[in-house]
Coordinates of C-alpha atoms in Angstrom, one line a residue:
Chain A
X11 CA -14.8 -65.4 -24.0
X12 CA -15.6 -68.6 -25.7
X13 CA -17.6 -71.7 -25.0
X14 CA -21.4 -71.8 -24.8
X15 CA -22.6 -70.8 -21.4
X16 CA -19.1 -71.0 -19.9
X17 CA -19.2 -67.6 -18.2
X18 CA -21.7 -65.7 -16.0
X19 CA -21.7 -63.3 -13.1
X20 CA -22.4 -64.8 -9.7
X21 CA -23.1 -62.8 -6.5
X22 CA -22.1 -63.8 -3.1
X23 CA -25.1 -63.1 -0.8
X24 CA -22.8 -63.1 2.2
X25 CA -20.9 -60.1 0.8
X26 CA -23.7 -58.2 -1.0
X27 CA -25.1 -55.3 1.0
X28 CA -27.8 -54.5 -1.6
X29 CA -26.4 -51.0 -2.4
X30 CA -27.5 -51.1 -6.1
X31 CA -24.1 -49.8 -7.3
X32 CA -24.1 -52.8 -9.7
X33 CA -27.4 -51.8 -11.2
X34 CA -26.3 -48.2 -11.7
X35 CA -22.9 -49.2 -13.2
X36 CA -24.7 -51.7 -15.4
X37 CA -27.1 -49.1 -16.7
X38 CA -24.2 -46.7 -17.4
X39 CA -22.1 -49.3 -19.2
X40 CA -25.0 -49.9 -21.6
X41 CA -25.6 -46.3 -22.6
X42 CA -24.3 -45.1 -26.0
X43 CA -21.4 -42.5 -25.9
X44 CA -19.5 -41.2 -22.9
X45 CA -21.7 -41.1 -19.9
X46 CA -19.9 -40.9 -16.6
X47 CA -21.9 -38.6 -14.3
X48 CA -25.5 -38.9 -13.1
X49 CA -26.3 -35.5 -14.6
X50 CA -25.8 -36.8 -18.1
X51 CA -28.6 -39.3 -17.7
X52 CA -31.8 -38.4 -19.5
X53 CA -33.6 -41.7 -19.6
X54 CA -35.0 -43.9 -16.9
X55 CA -32.5 -46.1 -15.2
X56 CA -33.2 -49.6 -16.3
X57 CA -30.4 -52.1 -15.6
X58 CA -29.8 -55.5 -17.0
X59 CA -29.5 -57.2 -13.6
X60 CA -31.9 -57.2 -10.7
X61 CA -31.2 -56.7 -7.1
X62 CA -33.4 -59.1 -5.2
X63 CA -34.2 -58.9 -1.5
X64 CA -35.9 -61.3 0.8
X65 CA -36.0 -61.0 4.6
X66 CA -32.7 -62.8 4.9
X67 CA -30.9 -62.5 1.6
X68 CA -30.1 -59.7 -0.9
X69 CA -28.2 -60.2 -4.1
X70 CA -28.4 -59.2 -7.7
X71 CA -29.8 -61.9 -10.0
X72 CA -28.1 -62.2 -13.3
X73 CA -28.3 -64.2 -16.5
X74 CA -26.4 -67.5 -16.4
X75 CA -26.0 -67.6 -20.2
X76 CA -27.2 -71.2 -19.9
X77 CA -26.1 -73.9 -22.3
X78 CA -29.0 -74.8 -24.4
X79 CA -30.6 -71.6 -23.0
X80 CA -34.3 -71.9 -22.3
X81 CA -34.9 -68.2 -23.1
X82 CA -33.2 -68.6 -26.4
X83 CA -35.2 -71.7 -27.3
X84 CA -38.4 -69.9 -26.3
X85 CA -37.8 -66.7 -28.3
X86 CA -40.2 -66.8 -31.3
X87 CA -39.0 -63.8 -33.2
X88 CA -35.4 -64.9 -32.8
X89 CA -34.5 -61.7 -30.8
X90 CA -32.2 -63.7 -28.5
X91 CA -28.9 -64.6 -30.0
X92 CA -25.7 -66.4 -28.8
X93 CA -22.7 -64.1 -29.2
X94 CA -19.2 -65.2 -28.0
X95 CA -20.8 -67.5 -25.6
X96 CA -23.3 -64.9 -24.1
X97 CA -27.0 -64.8 -24.7
X98 CA -27.8 -61.2 -25.9
X99 CA -31.0 -59.4 -26.9
X100 CA -31.4 -57.9 -30.4
X101 CA -33.7 -55.0 -29.4
X102 CA -34.8 -54.5 -33.0
X103 CA -36.3 -58.0 -33.2
X104 CA -37.8 -58.2 -29.6
X105 CA -41.6 -57.9 -29.5
X106 CA -41.9 -58.1 -25.7
X107 CA -43.8 -61.4 -25.7
X108 CA -42.4 -62.3 -22.3
X109 CA -41.7 -65.9 -23.3
X110 CA -38.1 -65.6 -22.4
X111 CA -38.8 -64.1 -19.0
X112 CA -41.1 -67.1 -18.3
X113 CA -38.6 -69.6 -19.6
X114 CA -35.7 -68.2 -17.6
X115 CA -35.2 -70.4 -14.5
X116 CA -33.5 -67.6 -12.6
X117 CA -35.8 -64.6 -13.2
X118 CA -32.9 -62.8 -14.9
X119 CA -34.9 -61.2 -17.7
X120 CA -37.2 -58.2 -17.3
X121 CA -39.6 -57.0 -20.0
X122 CA -40.0 -53.3 -19.7
X123 CA -43.4 -52.1 -20.7
X124 CA -44.3 -48.8 -22.4
X125 CA -45.9 -47.7 -19.1
X126 CA -42.4 -47.7 -17.5
X127 CA -40.4 -46.6 -20.6
X128 CA -42.7 -44.5 -22.9
X129 CA -39.5 -43.3 -24.6
X130 CA -39.5 -46.6 -26.5
X131 CA -42.7 -45.7 -28.3
X132 CA -44.6 -48.9 -27.5
X133 CA -41.7 -51.3 -28.1
X134 CA -41.1 -53.4 -25.0
X135 CA -37.7 -55.1 -25.1
X136 CA -36.2 -57.6 -22.8
X137 CA -33.5 -56.4 -20.5
X138 CA -30.9 -58.9 -19.5
X139 CA -27.1 -59.3 -18.8
X140 CA -24.9 -59.5 -21.8
X141 CA -21.6 -59.7 -19.8
X142 CA -20.6 -56.2 -21.1
X143 CA -18.9 -57.2 -24.3
X144 CA -17.8 -53.6 -25.0
X145 CA -15.9 -53.3 -21.8
X146 CA -12.2 -54.3 -21.8
X147 CA -12.1 -55.2 -18.2
X148 CA -15.2 -57.3 -18.0
X149 CA -18.6 -56.6 -16.6
X150 CA -19.2 -53.2 -15.0
X151 CA -21.1 -54.7 -12.1
X152 CA -18.1 -56.8 -11.0
X153 CA -15.7 -53.8 -11.3
X154 CA -17.9 -51.4 -9.3
X155 CA -19.1 -53.6 -6.5
X156 CA -17.7 -52.0 -3.3
X157 CA -17.7 -55.3 -1.5
X158 CA -16.3 -57.5 -4.2
X159 CA -19.5 -59.6 -3.9
X160 CA -19.6 -60.3 -7.7
X161 CA -17.3 -62.4 -9.8
X162 CA -17.3 -63.8 -13.3
X163 CA -17.6 -67.5 -13.0
X164 CA -15.7 -69.5 -15.6
X165 CA -17.6 -72.8 -15.3
X166 CA -15.1 -74.8 -17.3
X167 CA -12.2 -73.6 -15.2
X168 CA -14.1 -74.2 -12.0
X169 CA -14.8 -77.8 -13.1
X170 CA -11.2 -78.3 -13.9
X171 CA -10.2 -77.0 -10.5
X172 CA -12.8 -79.1 -8.7
X173 CA -11.5 -82.2 -10.4
X174 CA -7.9 -81.4 -9.5
X175 CA -9.0 -80.8 -5.9
X176 CA -10.9 -84.1 -5.8
X177 CA -8.0 -86.0 -7.1
X178 CA -5.6 -84.3 -4.7
X179 CA -8.0 -85.2 -1.9
X180 CA -8.2 -88.8 -3.0
X181 CA -4.4 -88.9 -3.2
X182 CA -4.1 -87.4 0.3
X183 CA -6.6 -90.0 1.7
X184 CA -4.7 -92.8 0.0
X185 CA -1.4 -91.5 1.4
X186 CA -2.6 -91.2 4.9
X187 CA -4.2 -94.6 4.9
X188 CA -0.9 -96.1 3.8
X189 CA 0.8 -94.3 6.6
X190 CA -1.5 -96.0 9.2
X191 CA -0.6 -99.4 7.9
Chain B
X26 CA -31.4 -26.8 9.4
X27 CA -31.8 -29.8 7.2
X28 CA -29.2 -29.9 4.5
X29 CA -28.6 -33.6 3.9
X30 CA -31.5 -36.1 4.0
X31 CA -31.7 -39.9 3.6
X32 CA -35.0 -40.8 2.0
X33 CA -36.5 -43.7 4.0
X34 CA -38.6 -44.8 1.0
X35 CA -35.6 -45.5 -1.1
X36 CA -32.7 -46.3 1.3
X37 CA -31.8 -50.0 1.1
X38 CA -29.8 -50.0 4.3
X39 CA -26.7 -51.0 2.6
X40 CA -24.7 -48.7 4.9
X41 CA -22.2 -47.7 2.2
X42 CA -22.8 -44.1 3.3
X43 CA -21.7 -44.9 6.8
X44 CA -18.3 -46.0 5.4
X45 CA -17.7 -42.5 3.9
X46 CA -19.3 -40.4 6.7
X47 CA -16.3 -38.8 8.5
X48 CA -18.3 -38.1 11.7
X49 CA -20.3 -41.3 12.1
X50 CA -23.5 -39.4 11.8
X51 CA -25.5 -42.1 10.0
X52 CA -27.1 -44.8 12.2
X53 CA -29.4 -47.8 11.6
X54 CA -29.5 -51.5 11.2
X55 CA -28.2 -53.2 8.1
X56 CA -31.0 -53.7 5.6
X57 CA -33.1 -51.0 7.2
X58 CA -33.4 -47.4 6.2
X59 CA -30.7 -45.3 7.8
X60 CA -31.1 -42.2 10.0
X61 CA -29.0 -39.1 9.8
X62 CA -28.1 -37.7 13.2
X63 CA -28.4 -34.0 12.4
X64 CA -26.5 -32.7 15.4
X65 CA -23.4 -34.7 14.4
X66 CA -23.6 -34.3 10.6
X67 CA -21.1 -31.8 9.1
X68 CA -23.2 -31.7 5.9
X69 CA -20.2 -32.6 3.7
X70 CA -22.5 -34.6 1.4
X71 CA -20.0 -37.5 0.9
X72 CA -23.0 -39.8 1.6
X73 CA -24.8 -38.0 -1.3
X74 CA -21.9 -38.8 -3.6
X75 CA -21.7 -42.4 -2.5
X76 CA -25.4 -43.5 -2.3
X77 CA -26.5 -45.6 -5.2
X78 CA -29.9 -46.6 -3.9
X79 CA -32.1 -45.0 -6.5
X80 CA -35.8 -44.8 -7.2
X81 CA -36.2 -47.9 -9.3
X82 CA -38.9 -47.8 -12.0
X83 CA -39.1 -51.6 -11.7
X84 CA -39.3 -51.8 -7.9
X85 CA -40.9 -48.5 -7.0
X86 CA -42.8 -47.5 -10.2
X87 CA -42.8 -44.3 -12.3
X88 CA -45.2 -42.6 -9.9
X89 CA -42.7 -42.8 -7.1
X90 CA -40.1 -41.1 -9.3
X91 CA -42.3 -38.2 -10.1
X92 CA -43.4 -38.0 -6.5
X93 CA -39.8 -37.8 -5.2
X94 CA -38.9 -35.2 -7.9
X95 CA -41.8 -33.0 -6.7
X96 CA -41.0 -33.5 -3.0
X97 CA -37.4 -32.5 -3.7
X98 CA -38.6 -29.4 -5.6
X99 CA -36.6 -30.4 -8.7
X100 CA -37.6 -29.1 -12.2
X101 CA -39.5 -31.5 -14.5
X102 CA -36.6 -31.4 -16.9
X103 CA -34.6 -33.5 -14.4
X104 CA -34.7 -37.0 -15.7
X105 CA -31.7 -38.4 -13.9
X106 CA -32.0 -41.1 -11.2
X107 CA -32.9 -39.9 -7.8
X108 CA -31.0 -41.4 -4.9
X109 CA -31.8 -41.9 -1.2
X110 CA -29.1 -39.6 0.2
X111 CA -29.6 -36.1 -1.2
X112 CA -29.2 -32.5 -0.4
X113 CA -32.2 -30.2 0.1
X114 CA -32.4 -28.2 -3.1
X115 CA -32.9 -24.4 -3.1
X116 CA -33.1 -24.2 -6.9
X117 CA -36.7 -23.0 -6.9
X118 CA -35.7 -19.9 -4.9
X119 CA -33.1 -19.1 -7.5
X120 CA -35.6 -19.6 -10.4
X121 CA -38.0 -17.3 -8.6
X122 CA -35.3 -14.6 -7.9
X123 CA -34.2 -14.7 -11.6
X124 CA -37.8 -13.9 -12.6
X125 CA -38.1 -11.0 -10.2
X126 CA -37.2 -7.7 -12.0
X127 CA -37.0 -5.8 -8.7
X128 CA -33.9 -7.8 -7.6
X129 CA -30.3 -7.1 -8.7
X130 CA -29.1 -10.7 -9.0
X131 CA -25.4 -11.4 -8.5
X132 CA -23.9 -14.8 -8.9
X133 CA -20.6 -16.2 -7.7
X134 CA -19.2 -19.7 -8.5
X135 CA -16.5 -21.4 -6.4
X136 CA -13.2 -22.5 -7.9
X137 CA -14.1 -26.2 -8.0
X138 CA -17.4 -25.6 -9.9
X139 CA -15.6 -24.8 -13.1
X140 CA -13.7 -28.1 -13.2
X141 CA -16.9 -30.1 -12.5
X142 CA -19.9 -28.5 -14.2
X143 CA -19.1 -29.5 -17.8
X144 CA -19.1 -33.2 -16.8
X145 CA -22.8 -33.1 -16.4
X146 CA -23.0 -31.8 -20.0
X147 CA -21.1 -34.7 -21.5
X148 CA -17.6 -33.2 -21.6
X149 CA -14.7 -35.2 -20.4
X150 CA -14.1 -35.5 -16.6
X151 CA -12.4 -32.5 -15.2
X152 CA -12.9 -30.2 -18.2
X153 CA -12.1 -26.6 -17.3
X154 CA -15.2 -24.5 -18.2
X155 CA -14.5 -21.1 -16.6
X156 CA -15.5 -19.2 -19.8
X157 CA -18.5 -21.4 -20.6
X158 CA -19.7 -21.2 -17.0
X159 CA -19.5 -17.4 -17.1
X160 CA -21.4 -17.4 -20.4
X161 CA -24.0 -19.8 -19.0
X162 CA -24.6 -17.8 -15.8
X163 CA -25.0 -14.7 -18.0
X164 CA -27.6 -16.5 -20.2
X165 CA -29.5 -17.4 -17.1
X166 CA -30.1 -13.7 -16.5
X167 CA -27.9 -12.8 -13.6
X168 CA -27.2 -9.1 -13.7
X169 CA -23.6 -9.6 -12.6
X170 CA -21.5 -12.7 -13.0
X171 CA -18.9 -12.2 -10.3
X172 CA -16.6 -14.9 -8.9
X173 CA -15.7 -16.6 -5.6
X174 CA -12.2 -16.8 -7.0
X175 CA -12.0 -13.0 -6.5
X176 CA -12.8 -13.4 -2.8
X177 CA -10.5 -16.4 -2.5
X178 CA -7.7 -13.9 -3.4
X179 CA -9.2 -11.5 -0.8
X180 CA -9.2 -14.3 1.8
X181 CA -5.5 -14.8 1.2
X182 CA -4.8 -11.1 1.9
X183 CA -6.8 -11.3 5.1
X184 CA -5.7 -14.7 6.2
X185 CA -2.0 -14.2 5.2
X186 CA -1.9 -10.9 7.2
X187 CA -3.6 -12.6 10.2
X188 CA -1.0 -15.4 10.1
X189 CA 1.9 -13.0 10.0
X190 CA 0.4 -11.1 12.8
X191 CA -0.1 -14.2 14.9
X192 CA 3.5 -15.4 14.2
X193 CA 5.2 -12.1 14.9
X194 CA 3.0 -11.1 17.8
X195 CA 2.9 -14.5 19.5
X196 CA -0.8 -15.1 18.9
X197 CA -2.6 -18.4 19.0
X198 CA -0.7 -20.9 16.9
X199 CA -1.0 -23.0 14.9
X200 CA -3.7 -21.2 13.0
X201 CA -6.2 -23.4 11.1
X202 CA -7.9 -22.4 7.9
X203 CA -11.6 -21.6 8.2
X204 CA -12.7 -21.8 4.5
X205 CA -14.4 -25.2 4.9
X206 CA -17.7 -24.9 6.8
X207 CA -17.8 -28.7 7.5
X208 CA -14.5 -28.4 9.3
X209 CA -15.6 -25.3 11.2
X210 CA -18.7 -27.1 12.3
X211 CA -16.7 -30.1 13.4
X212 CA -14.6 -27.9 15.6
X213 CA -17.5 -26.1 17.1
X214 CA -19.4 -29.3 17.8
X215 CA -16.5 -31.4 19.1
X216 CA -13.7 -29.1 20.3
X217 CA -15.2 -25.7 21.1
X218 CA -12.2 -24.9 23.3
X219 CA -10.0 -25.1 20.2
X220 CA -11.9 -22.7 18.0
X221 CA -9.4 -20.0 18.9
X222 CA -7.1 -21.8 16.6
X223 CA -9.3 -21.1 13.6
X224 CA -8.6 -18.1 11.5
X225 CA -11.1 -15.4 12.1
X226 CA -11.5 -15.0 8.3
X227 CA -14.8 -15.8 6.8
X228 CA -14.8 -18.2 3.9
X229 CA -14.5 -16.8 0.3
X230 CA -18.2 -17.4 -0.2
X231 CA -19.1 -15.2 2.8
X232 CA -16.5 -12.6 2.0
X233 CA -17.9 -12.3 -1.4
X234 CA -21.4 -12.0 -0.1
X235 CA -20.5 -9.2 2.3
X236 CA -18.5 -7.4 -0.4
X237 CA -21.2 -7.7 -3.2
X238 CA -23.9 -6.1 -1.0
X239 CA -21.7 -3.2 0.0
X240 CA -18.8 -2.3 -2.3
X241 CA -20.2 -4.2 -5.2
X242 CA -23.6 -2.5 -4.9
X243 CA -21.9 0.9 -4.9
X244 CA -19.9 0.0 -8.0
X245 CA -23.1 -1.3 -9.7
X246 CA -25.1 1.8 -8.7
X247 CA -27.7 -0.2 -6.8
X248 CA -28.9 -0.4 -3.2
X249 CA -27.5 -3.2 -1.1
X250 CA -31.1 -4.1 -0.1
X251 CA -31.9 -4.9 -3.8
X252 CA -28.9 -7.2 -4.3
X253 CA -29.7 -10.9 -4.3
X254 CA -26.6 -13.0 -3.9
X255 CA -26.7 -16.5 -5.4
X256 CA -23.8 -18.7 -4.8
X257 CA -22.9 -21.9 -6.8
X258 CA -20.8 -24.2 -4.7
X259 CA -19.3 -27.7 -5.0
X260 CA -20.2 -28.1 -1.3
X261 CA -23.5 -29.1 0.4
X262 CA -22.5 -27.5 3.7
X263 CA -22.2 -24.0 2.1
X264 CA -26.0 -23.7 2.5
X265 CA -25.6 -24.1 6.2
X266 CA -22.8 -21.6 6.3
X267 CA -24.8 -19.0 4.4
X268 CA -27.7 -19.3 6.7
X269 CA -25.7 -18.8 9.9
X270 CA -27.2 -15.9 11.8
X271 CA -23.9 -14.0 12.1
X272 CA -23.3 -13.9 8.3
X273 CA -25.1 -10.6 7.9
X274 CA -22.3 -8.0 8.1
X275 CA -23.4 -6.2 5.0
X276 CA -26.6 -5.3 6.8
X277 CA -28.6 -8.1 5.2
X278 CA -28.0 -11.9 5.0
X279 CA -24.8 -11.7 3.0
X280 CA -25.7 -14.8 0.8
X281 CA -29.3 -15.3 -0.1
X282 CA -29.2 -18.7 -1.5
X283 CA -26.8 -21.5 -2.4
X284 CA -27.0 -24.1 -5.0
X285 CA -24.6 -26.9 -5.8
X286 CA -22.6 -27.6 -9.0
X287 CA -25.2 -30.3 -9.9
X288 CA -28.1 -27.9 -9.3
X289 CA -26.5 -25.3 -11.6
X290 CA -26.5 -28.1 -14.2
X291 CA -30.3 -28.6 -13.5
X292 CA -30.9 -24.9 -13.9
X293 CA -29.0 -24.5 -17.2
X294 CA -30.9 -27.5 -18.6
X295 CA -34.2 -26.2 -17.3
X296 CA -33.6 -23.0 -19.3
X297 CA -32.5 -25.0 -22.3
X298 CA -28.9 -23.9 -22.2
X299 CA -26.3 -26.4 -23.3
X300 CA -23.1 -25.4 -21.5
X301 CA -21.0 -27.6 -23.7
X302 CA -21.7 -25.5 -26.8
X303 CA -21.4 -22.0 -25.2
X304 CA -18.6 -19.7 -26.2
X305 CA -16.1 -18.6 -23.6
X306 CA -16.9 -15.3 -21.9
X307 CA -15.3 -13.2 -19.2
X308 CA -16.6 -12.7 -15.7
X309 CA -17.8 -9.2 -14.8
X310 CA -15.1 -6.9 -13.5
X311 CA -13.6 -6.0 -11.1
X312 CA -15.2 -8.6 -8.7
X313 CA -14.8 -11.4 -11.2
X314 CA -11.0 -10.9 -11.5
X315 CA -8.8 -13.6 -10.0
X316 CA -5.3 -15.0 -9.9
X317 CA -4.0 -18.5 -10.0
X318 CA -3.8 -18.4 -6.2
X319 CA -7.6 -18.0 -6.0
X320 CA -8.2 -20.7 -8.5
X321 CA -6.3 -23.4 -6.5
X322 CA -8.6 -23.0 -3.5
X323 CA -10.5 -25.9 -5.1
X324 CA -7.9 -28.5 -4.4
X325 CA -6.5 -29.8 -1.2
X326 CA -3.4 -27.8 -0.2
X327 CA -4.5 -25.0 -2.5
X328 CA -5.4 -22.5 0.3
X329 CA -2.0 -23.3 1.9
X330 CA -0.1 -22.8 -1.4
X331 CA -1.9 -19.6 -2.2
X332 CA -1.2 -18.3 1.3
X333 CA 2.5 -19.2 1.0
X334 CA 2.7 -17.3 -2.3
X335 CA 1.5 -14.1 -0.6
X336 CA 2.7 -14.8 3.0
X337 CA 6.3 -15.0 1.7
X338 CA 6.0 -11.5 0.4
X339 CA 4.3 -10.3 3.6
X340 CA 7.1 -11.7 5.7
X341 CA 10.1 -10.9 3.6
X342 CA 9.0 -8.0 1.5
X343 CA 10.3 -9.9 -1.5
X344 CA 8.5 -11.9 -4.2
X345 CA 8.6 -15.7 -4.2
X346 CA 10.2 -16.8 -7.5
X347 CA 8.9 -20.4 -7.8
X348 CA 5.2 -20.3 -7.0
X349 CA 4.6 -24.0 -7.4
X350 CA 4.7 -25.3 -3.9
X351 CA 4.8 -29.0 -4.6
X352 CA 5.4 -29.9 -1.0
X353 CA 1.8 -29.1 0.0
X354 CA 0.3 -30.8 -3.1
X355 CA -0.8 -34.4 -3.1
X356 CA -3.5 -36.2 -1.3
X357 CA -2.0 -37.8 1.8
X358 CA -4.2 -37.5 4.8
X359 CA -1.8 -35.2 6.6
X360 CA 1.3 -33.8 5.0
X361 CA 3.9 -31.4 6.4
X362 CA 6.2 -28.9 4.8
X363 CA 8.7 -26.2 5.9
X364 CA 9.0 -23.0 3.9
X365 CA 12.0 -20.7 4.4
X366 CA 10.8 -17.1 4.3
X367 CA 13.7 -14.8 5.3
X368 CA 14.8 -15.6 8.8
X369 CA 11.5 -17.5 9.5
X370 CA 11.0 -21.2 8.7
X371 CA 7.2 -21.4 8.3
X372 CA 6.0 -24.8 9.3
X373 CA 2.8 -25.8 7.6
X374 CA 0.5 -28.8 7.5
X375 CA -2.4 -29.9 5.2
X376 CA -5.2 -32.2 6.3
X377 CA -7.5 -33.6 3.7
X378 CA -10.6 -35.7 4.5
X379 CA -12.0 -35.0 8.0
X380 CA -11.4 -38.7 8.7
X381 CA -7.7 -37.8 9.1
X382 CA -8.3 -35.0 11.6
X383 CA -8.4 -36.8 14.9
X384 CA -4.6 -37.6 15.2
X385 CA -3.9 -33.9 14.4
X386 CA -6.3 -32.7 17.0
X387 CA -4.7 -35.1 19.6
X388 CA -1.3 -33.5 18.8
X389 CA -2.9 -30.1 19.2
X390 CA -4.4 -31.0 22.5
X391 CA -1.1 -32.5 23.7
X392 CA 0.8 -29.3 22.6
X393 CA 3.0 -31.3 20.2
X394 CA 1.6 -30.0 16.9
X395 CA 4.7 -28.1 15.7
X396 CA 3.2 -25.9 13.0
X397 CA 2.3 -22.3 12.3
X398 CA -0.5 -22.9 9.8
X399 CA -2.7 -25.9 9.0
X400 CA -5.2 -26.2 6.2
X401 CA -8.1 -28.6 6.8
X402 CA -10.6 -29.7 4.1
X403 CA -13.4 -32.1 5.0
X404 CA -13.8 -33.7 1.6
X405 CA -11.4 -36.5 0.3
X406 CA -9.5 -34.3 -2.1
X407 CA -10.7 -30.8 -1.2
X408 CA -13.6 -29.0 -2.8
X409 CA -13.2 -30.7 -6.2
X410 CA -14.5 -33.8 -4.5
X411 CA -17.3 -31.9 -2.6
X412 CA -20.7 -33.3 -1.9
X413 CA -22.3 -31.0 -4.5
X414 CA -20.1 -31.9 -7.4
X415 CA -21.2 -34.0 -10.3
X416 CA -21.8 -37.5 -9.1
X417 CA -20.2 -40.5 -10.8
X418 CA -22.4 -43.3 -12.0
X419 CA -19.7 -45.8 -11.1
X420 CA -17.2 -45.4 -8.3
X421 CA -14.6 -46.9 -10.5
X422 CA -14.4 -43.5 -12.3
X423 CA -13.9 -41.6 -9.1
X424 CA -10.1 -41.6 -9.1
X425 CA -10.0 -40.4 -12.7
X426 CA -12.5 -37.7 -12.0
X427 CA -10.6 -36.4 -9.0
X428 CA -7.3 -36.5 -10.8
X429 CA -8.7 -34.7 -13.9
X430 CA -10.4 -32.0 -11.8
X431 CA -7.1 -31.6 -9.9
X432 CA -5.0 -31.3 -13.0
X433 CA -7.4 -28.9 -14.6
X434 CA -7.2 -26.7 -11.5
X435 CA -3.4 -26.6 -11.6
X436 CA -3.4 -26.0 -15.4
X437 CA -5.7 -23.1 -14.9
X438 CA -3.5 -21.6 -12.3
X439 CA -0.4 -22.0 -14.6
X440 CA -2.2 -20.4 -17.5
X441 CA -3.4 -17.3 -15.6
X442 CA -1.3 -14.1 -16.0
X443 CA -1.1 -13.5 -12.3
X444 CA -0.6 -16.2 -9.8
X445 CA -0.4 -14.4 -6.4
X446 CA -3.3 -12.9 -4.7
X447 CA -1.6 -9.6 -3.9
X448 CA -0.9 -9.0 -7.6
X449 CA -4.6 -8.9 -8.5
X450 CA -5.6 -5.5 -9.8
X451 CA -9.1 -6.0 -8.3
X452 CA -7.6 -6.7 -4.9
X453 CA -5.4 -3.6 -5.0
X454 CA -8.5 -1.6 -6.1
X455 CA -10.8 -2.8 -3.3
X456 CA -8.2 -2.0 -0.6
X457 CA -7.5 1.4 -2.2
X458 CA -11.2 2.3 -2.6
X459 CA -13.0 0.5 0.2
X460 CA -11.2 -1.8 2.7
X461 CA -8.1 0.4 3.3
X462 CA -5.8 -2.4 4.5
X463 CA -5.9 -6.1 5.2
X464 CA -7.1 -6.9 8.8
X465 CA -8.1 -3.2 9.1
X466 CA -11.2 -1.9 10.7
X467 CA -13.5 -2.3 7.7
X468 CA -12.1 -5.8 7.0
X469 CA -12.9 -6.9 10.5
X470 CA -16.4 -5.6 10.2
X471 CA -17.1 -7.3 6.9
X472 CA -14.7 -10.2 6.3
X473 CA -14.0 -11.7 9.7
X474 CA -16.1 -13.6 12.2
X475 CA -16.0 -15.4 15.6
X476 CA -16.9 -18.9 16.6
X477 CA -19.2 -20.6 19.0
X478 CA -17.7 -21.1 22.5
X479 CA -14.4 -19.5 21.4

């Protein structure tokens, strides 16, 4: 993946059933070593995406890897970095100041406090989507969603397609108006 | 009895469970907590495998996690995510029994457990862990580590003989297997008039239970009343089967408690035993001896294949040369095969996944099901995919897990010195010393059963 902020995972709320399979798969994909079954898990399940439910909508909220990302700009210790287009957290530098979580316009960053994750010994890192750079077939959430509600959006490609569609529409309108004359 | 539960505090109402439930036993509105209709549920636990709605530390908080773990009577060493759909655990009873010196604890583990259990200790999917499992069960303090595979061989002797009797004496045909308690319950609930088609054989778990408290107790020099039978199963419905009132032919409830493959993992970890690093050990003899035929009970088509290997000999008096019956392997919903055995062409069928049973039942009701013997397993690929098996974090790994467990099962069969149930030394011994003959008087007392509304 290349291009700053060109890719992110988008959920279709029409298809999402709120099953949390994306959260579980996301967590599993970010564990070190082979970890395929639930029984191998020894740490609390903290994903990098957040299923959000209102009365009418449910969908996972994920990082948009924004161009000129506000979270990255707000990160004082420089724990957020741009890697191959994605915004990723360097856990060693993160001090848990929550600036990034406040700056994020989508609510896609969660700071996990020591009350929830005492295993970290007081450190409180930011948890956010990194687009699963270690997975060959792209983000785990997209692969596992039983309803195909998630997809990786390539913003540059989408723009190109939209422009083509617009010009085709213009051409069609022009053609039909000529036919009327 | 409650075997499967859906926790209302955690269920998101996504209804993914309803898609896998073969009997439409889960009800509710989308987005609201679902309800399990206990009367319809066959307790297969496929909803337990599918459910991903977990106690979220972010949404529910750590207190809720601890509360749920306590409610479910799980040891504090359990740190894994807890999901809305779950089976009621009886692990605490096993821990208590292991600490009671007055009990003679005997454990059995089903064929599919050994190709699943190691997954929860970080070994690759489908790792065969027979020897490590035997060692682990011994480290836990069980007095005897016997095996369900032994009684799977015993089931074949009884069921094969029953089949031959039904075929030669014009009994009720086709005969259906009765090893799978979910399937038996489905028949009893929905088609009680057809239960006469079920084999009268108890499942391997129950045969083992009855034998361990009688013949086994005698071999071990203990009283049957002191024997406490623990069973480790890939299946959530086995708890229900063990608790059935009629399963007491030893003079006591034949199986005292059932835990799943996953719960055996909890128990080993609770006791600080790392299965992955244990050496291979043998099961206790003679009731831990088994053949390849017993081992393949864990996969769909396995009971049928095992039955053919021995049934051929029962019908023809000759030995089947090629024991790999590829025609009944695979995972199609309903597959048919014809096996030539002397003058008889044995017509068999294999149904996998209870979702595929209705067309077969319709044929049976219409009198058009042209078969002598039909195997039915409730779970998608037989017991290796049971509701109590290790649960995958991502469903994208499910096909690989099933394939690896299946391959490990067939490899195990191939590697065993004996691959036909009737060749087992332990089987010959139990008939010579105790049961006399398959389908004999003693067998009928201990190893056979009858069904509701037969």
